[in-house]
PDB file of C-alpha atoms in Angstrom:
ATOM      1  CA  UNK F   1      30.613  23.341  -2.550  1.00 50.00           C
ATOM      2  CA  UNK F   2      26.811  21.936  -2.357  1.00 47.00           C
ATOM      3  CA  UNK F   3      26.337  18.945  -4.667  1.00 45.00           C
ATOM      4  CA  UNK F   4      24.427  19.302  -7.889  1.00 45.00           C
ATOM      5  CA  UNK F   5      20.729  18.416  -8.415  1.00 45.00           C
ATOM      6  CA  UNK F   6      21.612  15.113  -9.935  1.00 44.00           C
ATOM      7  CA  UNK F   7      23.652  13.517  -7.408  1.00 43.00           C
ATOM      8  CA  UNK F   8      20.457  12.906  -5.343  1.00 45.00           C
ATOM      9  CA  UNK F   9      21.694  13.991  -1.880  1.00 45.00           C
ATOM     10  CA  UNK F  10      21.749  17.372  -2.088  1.00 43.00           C
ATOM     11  CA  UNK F  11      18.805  17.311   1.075  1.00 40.00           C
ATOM     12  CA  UNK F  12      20.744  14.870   3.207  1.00 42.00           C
ATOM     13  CA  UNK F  13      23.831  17.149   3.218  1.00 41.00           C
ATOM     14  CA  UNK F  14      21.639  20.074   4.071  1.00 44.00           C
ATOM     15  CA  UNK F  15      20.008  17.931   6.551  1.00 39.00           C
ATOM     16  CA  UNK F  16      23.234  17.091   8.023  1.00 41.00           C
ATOM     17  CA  UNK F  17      24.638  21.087   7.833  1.00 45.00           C
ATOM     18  CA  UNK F  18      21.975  21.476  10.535  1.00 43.00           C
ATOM     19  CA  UNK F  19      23.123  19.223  13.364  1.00 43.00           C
ATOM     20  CA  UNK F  20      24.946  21.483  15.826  1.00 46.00           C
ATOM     21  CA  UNK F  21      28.637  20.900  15.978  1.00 48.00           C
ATOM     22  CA  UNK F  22      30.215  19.886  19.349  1.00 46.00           C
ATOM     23  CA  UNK F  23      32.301  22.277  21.299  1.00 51.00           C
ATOM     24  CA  UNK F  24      35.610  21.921  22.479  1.00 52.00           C
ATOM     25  CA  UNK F  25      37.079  20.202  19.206  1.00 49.00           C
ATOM     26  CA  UNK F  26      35.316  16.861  19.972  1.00 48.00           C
ATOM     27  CA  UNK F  27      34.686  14.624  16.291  1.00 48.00           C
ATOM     28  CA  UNK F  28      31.185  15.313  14.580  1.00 44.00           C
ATOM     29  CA  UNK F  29      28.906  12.852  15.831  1.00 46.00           C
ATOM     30  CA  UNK F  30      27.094  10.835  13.690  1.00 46.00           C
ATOM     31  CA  UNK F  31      23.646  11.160  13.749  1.00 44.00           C
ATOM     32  CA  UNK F  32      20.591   9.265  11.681  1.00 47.00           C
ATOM     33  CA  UNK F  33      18.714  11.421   9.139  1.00 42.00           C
ATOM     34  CA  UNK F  34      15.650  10.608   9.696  1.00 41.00           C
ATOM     35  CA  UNK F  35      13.369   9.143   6.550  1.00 40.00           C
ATOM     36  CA  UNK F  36      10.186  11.128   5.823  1.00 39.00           C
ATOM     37  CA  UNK F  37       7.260   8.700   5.790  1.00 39.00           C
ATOM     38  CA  UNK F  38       4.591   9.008   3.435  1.00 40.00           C
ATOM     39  CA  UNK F  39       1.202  10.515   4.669  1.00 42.00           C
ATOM     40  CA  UNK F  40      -1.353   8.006   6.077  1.00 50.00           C
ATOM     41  CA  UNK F  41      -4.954   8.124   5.592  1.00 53.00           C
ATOM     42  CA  UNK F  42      -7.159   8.648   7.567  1.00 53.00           C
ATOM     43  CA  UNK F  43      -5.528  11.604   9.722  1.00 60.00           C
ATOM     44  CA  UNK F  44      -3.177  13.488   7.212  1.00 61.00           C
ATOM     45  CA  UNK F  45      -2.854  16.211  10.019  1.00 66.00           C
ATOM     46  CA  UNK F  46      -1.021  14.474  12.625  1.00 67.00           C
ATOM     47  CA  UNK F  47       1.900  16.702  13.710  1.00 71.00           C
ATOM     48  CA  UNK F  48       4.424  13.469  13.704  1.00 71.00           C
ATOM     49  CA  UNK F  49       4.498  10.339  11.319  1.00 73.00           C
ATOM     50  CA  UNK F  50       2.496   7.630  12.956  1.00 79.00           C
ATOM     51  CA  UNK F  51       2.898   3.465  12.427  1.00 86.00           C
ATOM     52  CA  UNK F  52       0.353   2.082  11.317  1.00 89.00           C
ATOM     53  CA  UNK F  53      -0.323  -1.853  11.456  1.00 94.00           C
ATOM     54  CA  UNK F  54      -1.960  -2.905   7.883  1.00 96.00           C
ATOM     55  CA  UNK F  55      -3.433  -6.384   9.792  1.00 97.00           C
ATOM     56  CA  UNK F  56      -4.557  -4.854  12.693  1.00 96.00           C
ATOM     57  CA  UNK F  57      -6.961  -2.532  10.443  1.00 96.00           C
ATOM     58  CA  UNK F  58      -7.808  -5.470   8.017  1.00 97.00           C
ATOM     59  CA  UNK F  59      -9.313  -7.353  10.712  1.00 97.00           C
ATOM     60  CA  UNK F  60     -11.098  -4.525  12.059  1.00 95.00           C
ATOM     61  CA  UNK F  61     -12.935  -4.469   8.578  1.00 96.00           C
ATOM     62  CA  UNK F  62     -17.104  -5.726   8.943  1.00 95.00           C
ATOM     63  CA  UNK F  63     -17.365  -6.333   5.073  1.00 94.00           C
ATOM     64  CA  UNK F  64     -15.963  -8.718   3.229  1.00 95.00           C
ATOM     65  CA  UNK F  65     -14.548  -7.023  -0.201  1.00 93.00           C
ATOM     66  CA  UNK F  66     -14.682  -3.789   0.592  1.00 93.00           C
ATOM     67  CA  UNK F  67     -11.342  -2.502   0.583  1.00 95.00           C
ATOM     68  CA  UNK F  68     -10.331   0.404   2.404  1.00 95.00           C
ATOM     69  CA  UNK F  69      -7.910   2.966   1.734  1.00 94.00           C
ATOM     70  CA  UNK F  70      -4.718   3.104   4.613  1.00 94.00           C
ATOM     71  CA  UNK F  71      -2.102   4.912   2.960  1.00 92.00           C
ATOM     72  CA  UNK F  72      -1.001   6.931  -0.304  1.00 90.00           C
ATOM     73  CA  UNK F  73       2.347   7.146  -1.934  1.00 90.00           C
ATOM     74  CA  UNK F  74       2.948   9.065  -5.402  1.00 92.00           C
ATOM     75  CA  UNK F  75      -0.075   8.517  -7.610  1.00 92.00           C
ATOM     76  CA  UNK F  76      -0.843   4.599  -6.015  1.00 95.00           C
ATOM     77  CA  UNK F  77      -3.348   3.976  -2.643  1.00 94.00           C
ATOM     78  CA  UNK F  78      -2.320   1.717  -0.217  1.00 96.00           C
ATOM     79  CA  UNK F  79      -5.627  -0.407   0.559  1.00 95.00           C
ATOM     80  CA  UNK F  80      -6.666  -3.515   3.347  1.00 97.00           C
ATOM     81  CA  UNK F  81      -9.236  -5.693   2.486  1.00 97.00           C
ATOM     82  CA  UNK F  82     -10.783  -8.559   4.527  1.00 98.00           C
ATOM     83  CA  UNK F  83     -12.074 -11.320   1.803  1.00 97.00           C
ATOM     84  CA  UNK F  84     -13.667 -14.427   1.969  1.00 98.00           C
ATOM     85  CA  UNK F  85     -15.160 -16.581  -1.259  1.00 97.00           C
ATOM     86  CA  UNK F  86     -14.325 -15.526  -4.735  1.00 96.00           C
ATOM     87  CA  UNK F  87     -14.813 -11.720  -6.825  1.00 94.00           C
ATOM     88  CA  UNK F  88     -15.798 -11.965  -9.978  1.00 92.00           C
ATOM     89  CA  UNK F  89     -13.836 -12.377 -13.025  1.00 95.00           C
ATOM     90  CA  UNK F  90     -12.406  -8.632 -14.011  1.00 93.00           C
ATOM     91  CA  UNK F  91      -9.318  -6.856 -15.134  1.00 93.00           C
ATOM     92  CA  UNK F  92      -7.636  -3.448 -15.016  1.00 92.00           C
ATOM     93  CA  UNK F  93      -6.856  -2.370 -18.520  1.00 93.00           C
ATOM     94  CA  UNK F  94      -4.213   0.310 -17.663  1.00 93.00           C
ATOM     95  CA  UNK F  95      -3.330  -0.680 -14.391  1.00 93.00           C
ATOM     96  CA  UNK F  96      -0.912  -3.277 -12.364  1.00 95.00           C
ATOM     97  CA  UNK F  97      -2.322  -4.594  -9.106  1.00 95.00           C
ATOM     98  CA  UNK F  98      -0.340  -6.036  -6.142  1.00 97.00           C
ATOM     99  CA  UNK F  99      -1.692  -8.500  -3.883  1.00 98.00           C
ATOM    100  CA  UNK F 100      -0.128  -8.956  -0.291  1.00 98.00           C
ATOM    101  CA  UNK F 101      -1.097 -11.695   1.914  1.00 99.00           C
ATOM    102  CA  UNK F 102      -1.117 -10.173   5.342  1.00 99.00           C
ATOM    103  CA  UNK F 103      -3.192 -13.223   6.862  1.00 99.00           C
ATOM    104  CA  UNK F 104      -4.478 -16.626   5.649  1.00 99.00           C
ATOM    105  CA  UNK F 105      -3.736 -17.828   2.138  1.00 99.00           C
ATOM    106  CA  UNK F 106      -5.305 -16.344  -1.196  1.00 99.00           C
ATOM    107  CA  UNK F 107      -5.240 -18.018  -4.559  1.00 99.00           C
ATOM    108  CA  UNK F 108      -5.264 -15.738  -8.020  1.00 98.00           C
ATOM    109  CA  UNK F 109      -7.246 -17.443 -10.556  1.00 98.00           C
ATOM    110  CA  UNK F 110      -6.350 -15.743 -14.190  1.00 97.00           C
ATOM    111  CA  UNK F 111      -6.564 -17.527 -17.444  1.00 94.00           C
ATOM    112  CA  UNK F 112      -3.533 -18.865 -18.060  1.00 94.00           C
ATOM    113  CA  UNK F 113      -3.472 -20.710 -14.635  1.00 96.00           C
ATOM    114  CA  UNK F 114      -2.796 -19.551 -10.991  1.00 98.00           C
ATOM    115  CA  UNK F 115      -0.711 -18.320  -8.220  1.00 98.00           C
ATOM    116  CA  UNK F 116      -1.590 -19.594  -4.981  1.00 98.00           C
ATOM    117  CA  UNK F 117      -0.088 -16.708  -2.094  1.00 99.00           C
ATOM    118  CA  UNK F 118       0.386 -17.367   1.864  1.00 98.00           C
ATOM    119  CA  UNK F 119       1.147 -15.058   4.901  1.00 98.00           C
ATOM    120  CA  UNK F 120       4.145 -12.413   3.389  1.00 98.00           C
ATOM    121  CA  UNK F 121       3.309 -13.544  -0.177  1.00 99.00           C
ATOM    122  CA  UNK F 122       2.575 -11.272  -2.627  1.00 98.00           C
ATOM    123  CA  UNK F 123       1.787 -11.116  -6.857  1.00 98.00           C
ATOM    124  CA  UNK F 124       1.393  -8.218  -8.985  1.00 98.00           C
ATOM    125  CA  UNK F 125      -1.006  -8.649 -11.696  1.00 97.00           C
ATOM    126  CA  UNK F 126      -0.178  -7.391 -14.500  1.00 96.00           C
ATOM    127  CA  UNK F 127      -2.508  -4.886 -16.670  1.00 95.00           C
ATOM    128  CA  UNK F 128      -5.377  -6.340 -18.983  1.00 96.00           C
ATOM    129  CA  UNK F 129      -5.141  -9.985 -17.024  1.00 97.00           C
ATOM    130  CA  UNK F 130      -7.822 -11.119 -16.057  1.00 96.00           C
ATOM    131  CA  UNK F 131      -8.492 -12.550 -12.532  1.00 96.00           C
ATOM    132  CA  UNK F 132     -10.254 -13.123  -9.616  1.00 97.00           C
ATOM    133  CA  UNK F 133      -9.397 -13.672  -6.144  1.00 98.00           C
ATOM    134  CA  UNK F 134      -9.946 -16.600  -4.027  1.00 98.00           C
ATOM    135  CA  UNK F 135     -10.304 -17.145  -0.557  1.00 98.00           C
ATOM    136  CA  UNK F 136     -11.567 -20.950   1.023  1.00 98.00           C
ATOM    137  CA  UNK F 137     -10.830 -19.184   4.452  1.00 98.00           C
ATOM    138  CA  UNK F 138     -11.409 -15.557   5.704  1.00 98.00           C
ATOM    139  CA  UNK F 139      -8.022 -14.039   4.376  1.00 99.00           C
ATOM    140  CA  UNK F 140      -6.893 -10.115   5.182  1.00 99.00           C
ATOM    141  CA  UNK F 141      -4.960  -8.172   2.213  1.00 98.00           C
ATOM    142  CA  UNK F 142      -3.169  -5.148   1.388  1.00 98.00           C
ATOM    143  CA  UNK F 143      -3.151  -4.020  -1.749  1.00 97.00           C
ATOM    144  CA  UNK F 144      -1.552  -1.223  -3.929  1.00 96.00           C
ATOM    145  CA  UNK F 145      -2.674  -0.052  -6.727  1.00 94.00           C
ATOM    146  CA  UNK F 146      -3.008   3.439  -8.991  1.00 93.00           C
ATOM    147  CA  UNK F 147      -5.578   5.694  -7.331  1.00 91.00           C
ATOM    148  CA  UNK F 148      -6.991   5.591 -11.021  1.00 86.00           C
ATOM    149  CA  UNK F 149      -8.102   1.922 -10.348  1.00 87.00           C
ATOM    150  CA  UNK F 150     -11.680   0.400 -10.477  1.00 84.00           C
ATOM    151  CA  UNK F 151     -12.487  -1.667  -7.503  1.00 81.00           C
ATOM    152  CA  UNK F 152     -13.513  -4.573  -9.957  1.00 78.00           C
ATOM    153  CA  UNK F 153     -12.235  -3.105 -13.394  1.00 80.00           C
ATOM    154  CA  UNK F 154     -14.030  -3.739 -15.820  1.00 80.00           C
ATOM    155  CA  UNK F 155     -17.234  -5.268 -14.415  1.00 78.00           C
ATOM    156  CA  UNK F 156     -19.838  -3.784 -11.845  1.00 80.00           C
ATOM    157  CA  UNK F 157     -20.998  -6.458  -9.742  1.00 79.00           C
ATOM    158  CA  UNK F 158     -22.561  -6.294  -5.829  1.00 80.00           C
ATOM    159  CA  UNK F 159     -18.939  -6.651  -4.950  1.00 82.00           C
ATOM    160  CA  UNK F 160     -17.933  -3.355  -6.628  1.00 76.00           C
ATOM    161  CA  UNK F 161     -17.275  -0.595  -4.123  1.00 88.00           C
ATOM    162  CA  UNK F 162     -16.612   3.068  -5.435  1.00 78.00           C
ATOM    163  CA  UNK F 163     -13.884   5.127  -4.618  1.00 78.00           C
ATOM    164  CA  UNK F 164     -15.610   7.426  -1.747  1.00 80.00           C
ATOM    165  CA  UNK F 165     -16.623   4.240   0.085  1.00 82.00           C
ATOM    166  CA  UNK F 166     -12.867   3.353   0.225  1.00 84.00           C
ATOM    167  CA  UNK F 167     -11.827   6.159   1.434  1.00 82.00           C
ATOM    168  CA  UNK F 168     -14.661   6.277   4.470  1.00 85.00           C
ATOM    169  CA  UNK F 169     -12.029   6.240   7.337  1.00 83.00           C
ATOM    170  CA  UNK F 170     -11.842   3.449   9.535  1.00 83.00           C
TER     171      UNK F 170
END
C-alpha cells in the first residue's frame, strides 16, 4: 500500500521501488537515495548538481560590498560578499538577515549593543533592527536572505547595490 501524502516519504519509497532487485534470491541491497540539491546560480542548466565553494567565490569578488548572488532556495538568495570598513546604518523592515563568517572576523553593530562573529560564526538579524556591519580586516561573507531584500534596507547610500547587479554572474 503507498503511504499517504502526510507521512512525508511517499518519494523516497518510490525512489527506492526503482532500484532493480537482485537475481537469484540474494537480500535487497541497500542503496543511498540520493538528496536533490537546490539549483545554483549562475548556470541553472547544468545537467548534474555541481559543489560549489562559497569562499572560493567570495575572494574572487573585486568590490568590496557588493554582494553577489551564489545560490537560491525557496523564496531566500544565497549571497557572498567580500567587505572591508563599515555599511551604513540600515534595517530590513520585513525581513531576517543571516550573516556567515566564511573568512576573517565581522562585528554587527545594532542599537542595543553587538555581536562580534569569527570564521563558522554566524547571526541572524532580526527584522526592523537596525545595524551595520563591521570589518577592521578584509572579511568574506555569505549571506541569506529573502529575495525581497534591499541591499541596504532602508537607506540608499554609494554602498547600495540593486538586485540585477547581484545577480551579474561571477
Amino acid at each position: 500500500m503507498p503511504p499517504s501524502p502526510s507521512s512525508g516519504c511517499g518519494h523516497a519509497i518510490a525512489l527506492r521501488d526503482r532500484i532493480p532487485k537482485p537475481v537469484g534470491g540474494a537480500s535487497t541491497p541497500t542503496r543511498r537515495i540520493p538528496r536533490i540539491a537546490p539549483t545554483f546560480y549562475p548556470d541553472r542548466s547544468a545537467p548534474v548538481p555541481q559543489a560549489i565553494t562559497p569562499v572560493q567565490l567570495a575572494a574572487s569578488l573585486a568590490e568590496l560590498w557588493s554582494p553577489r548572488v551564489i545560490g537560491e532556495l525557496n523564496d531566500a538568495y544565497v549571497k557572498v560578499a567580500k567587505v572591508h570598513g563599515t555599511l551604513d546604518w540600515h534595517s530590513h523592515a520585513h525581513e531576517d538577515e543571516l550573516f556567515f563568517v566564511l573568512q576573517g572576523h565581522l562585528r554587527l553593530e545594532m542599537e542595543d549593543g553587538s555581536v562580534e562573529l569569527g570564521p563558522g560564526q554566524m547571526h541572524v538579524v532580526p527584522k526592523g533592527v537596525r545595524h551595520r556591519p563591521v570589518a577592521e580586516h578584509e572579511c568574506l561573507l555569505m549571506l541569506i536572505e529573502p529575495k525581497s531584500t534591499l541591499h541596504t534596507g532602508d537607506t540608499t547610500t554609494a554602498h547600495t547595490r540593486s538586485l540585477a547587479d547581484q545577480l551579474r554572474a561571477l
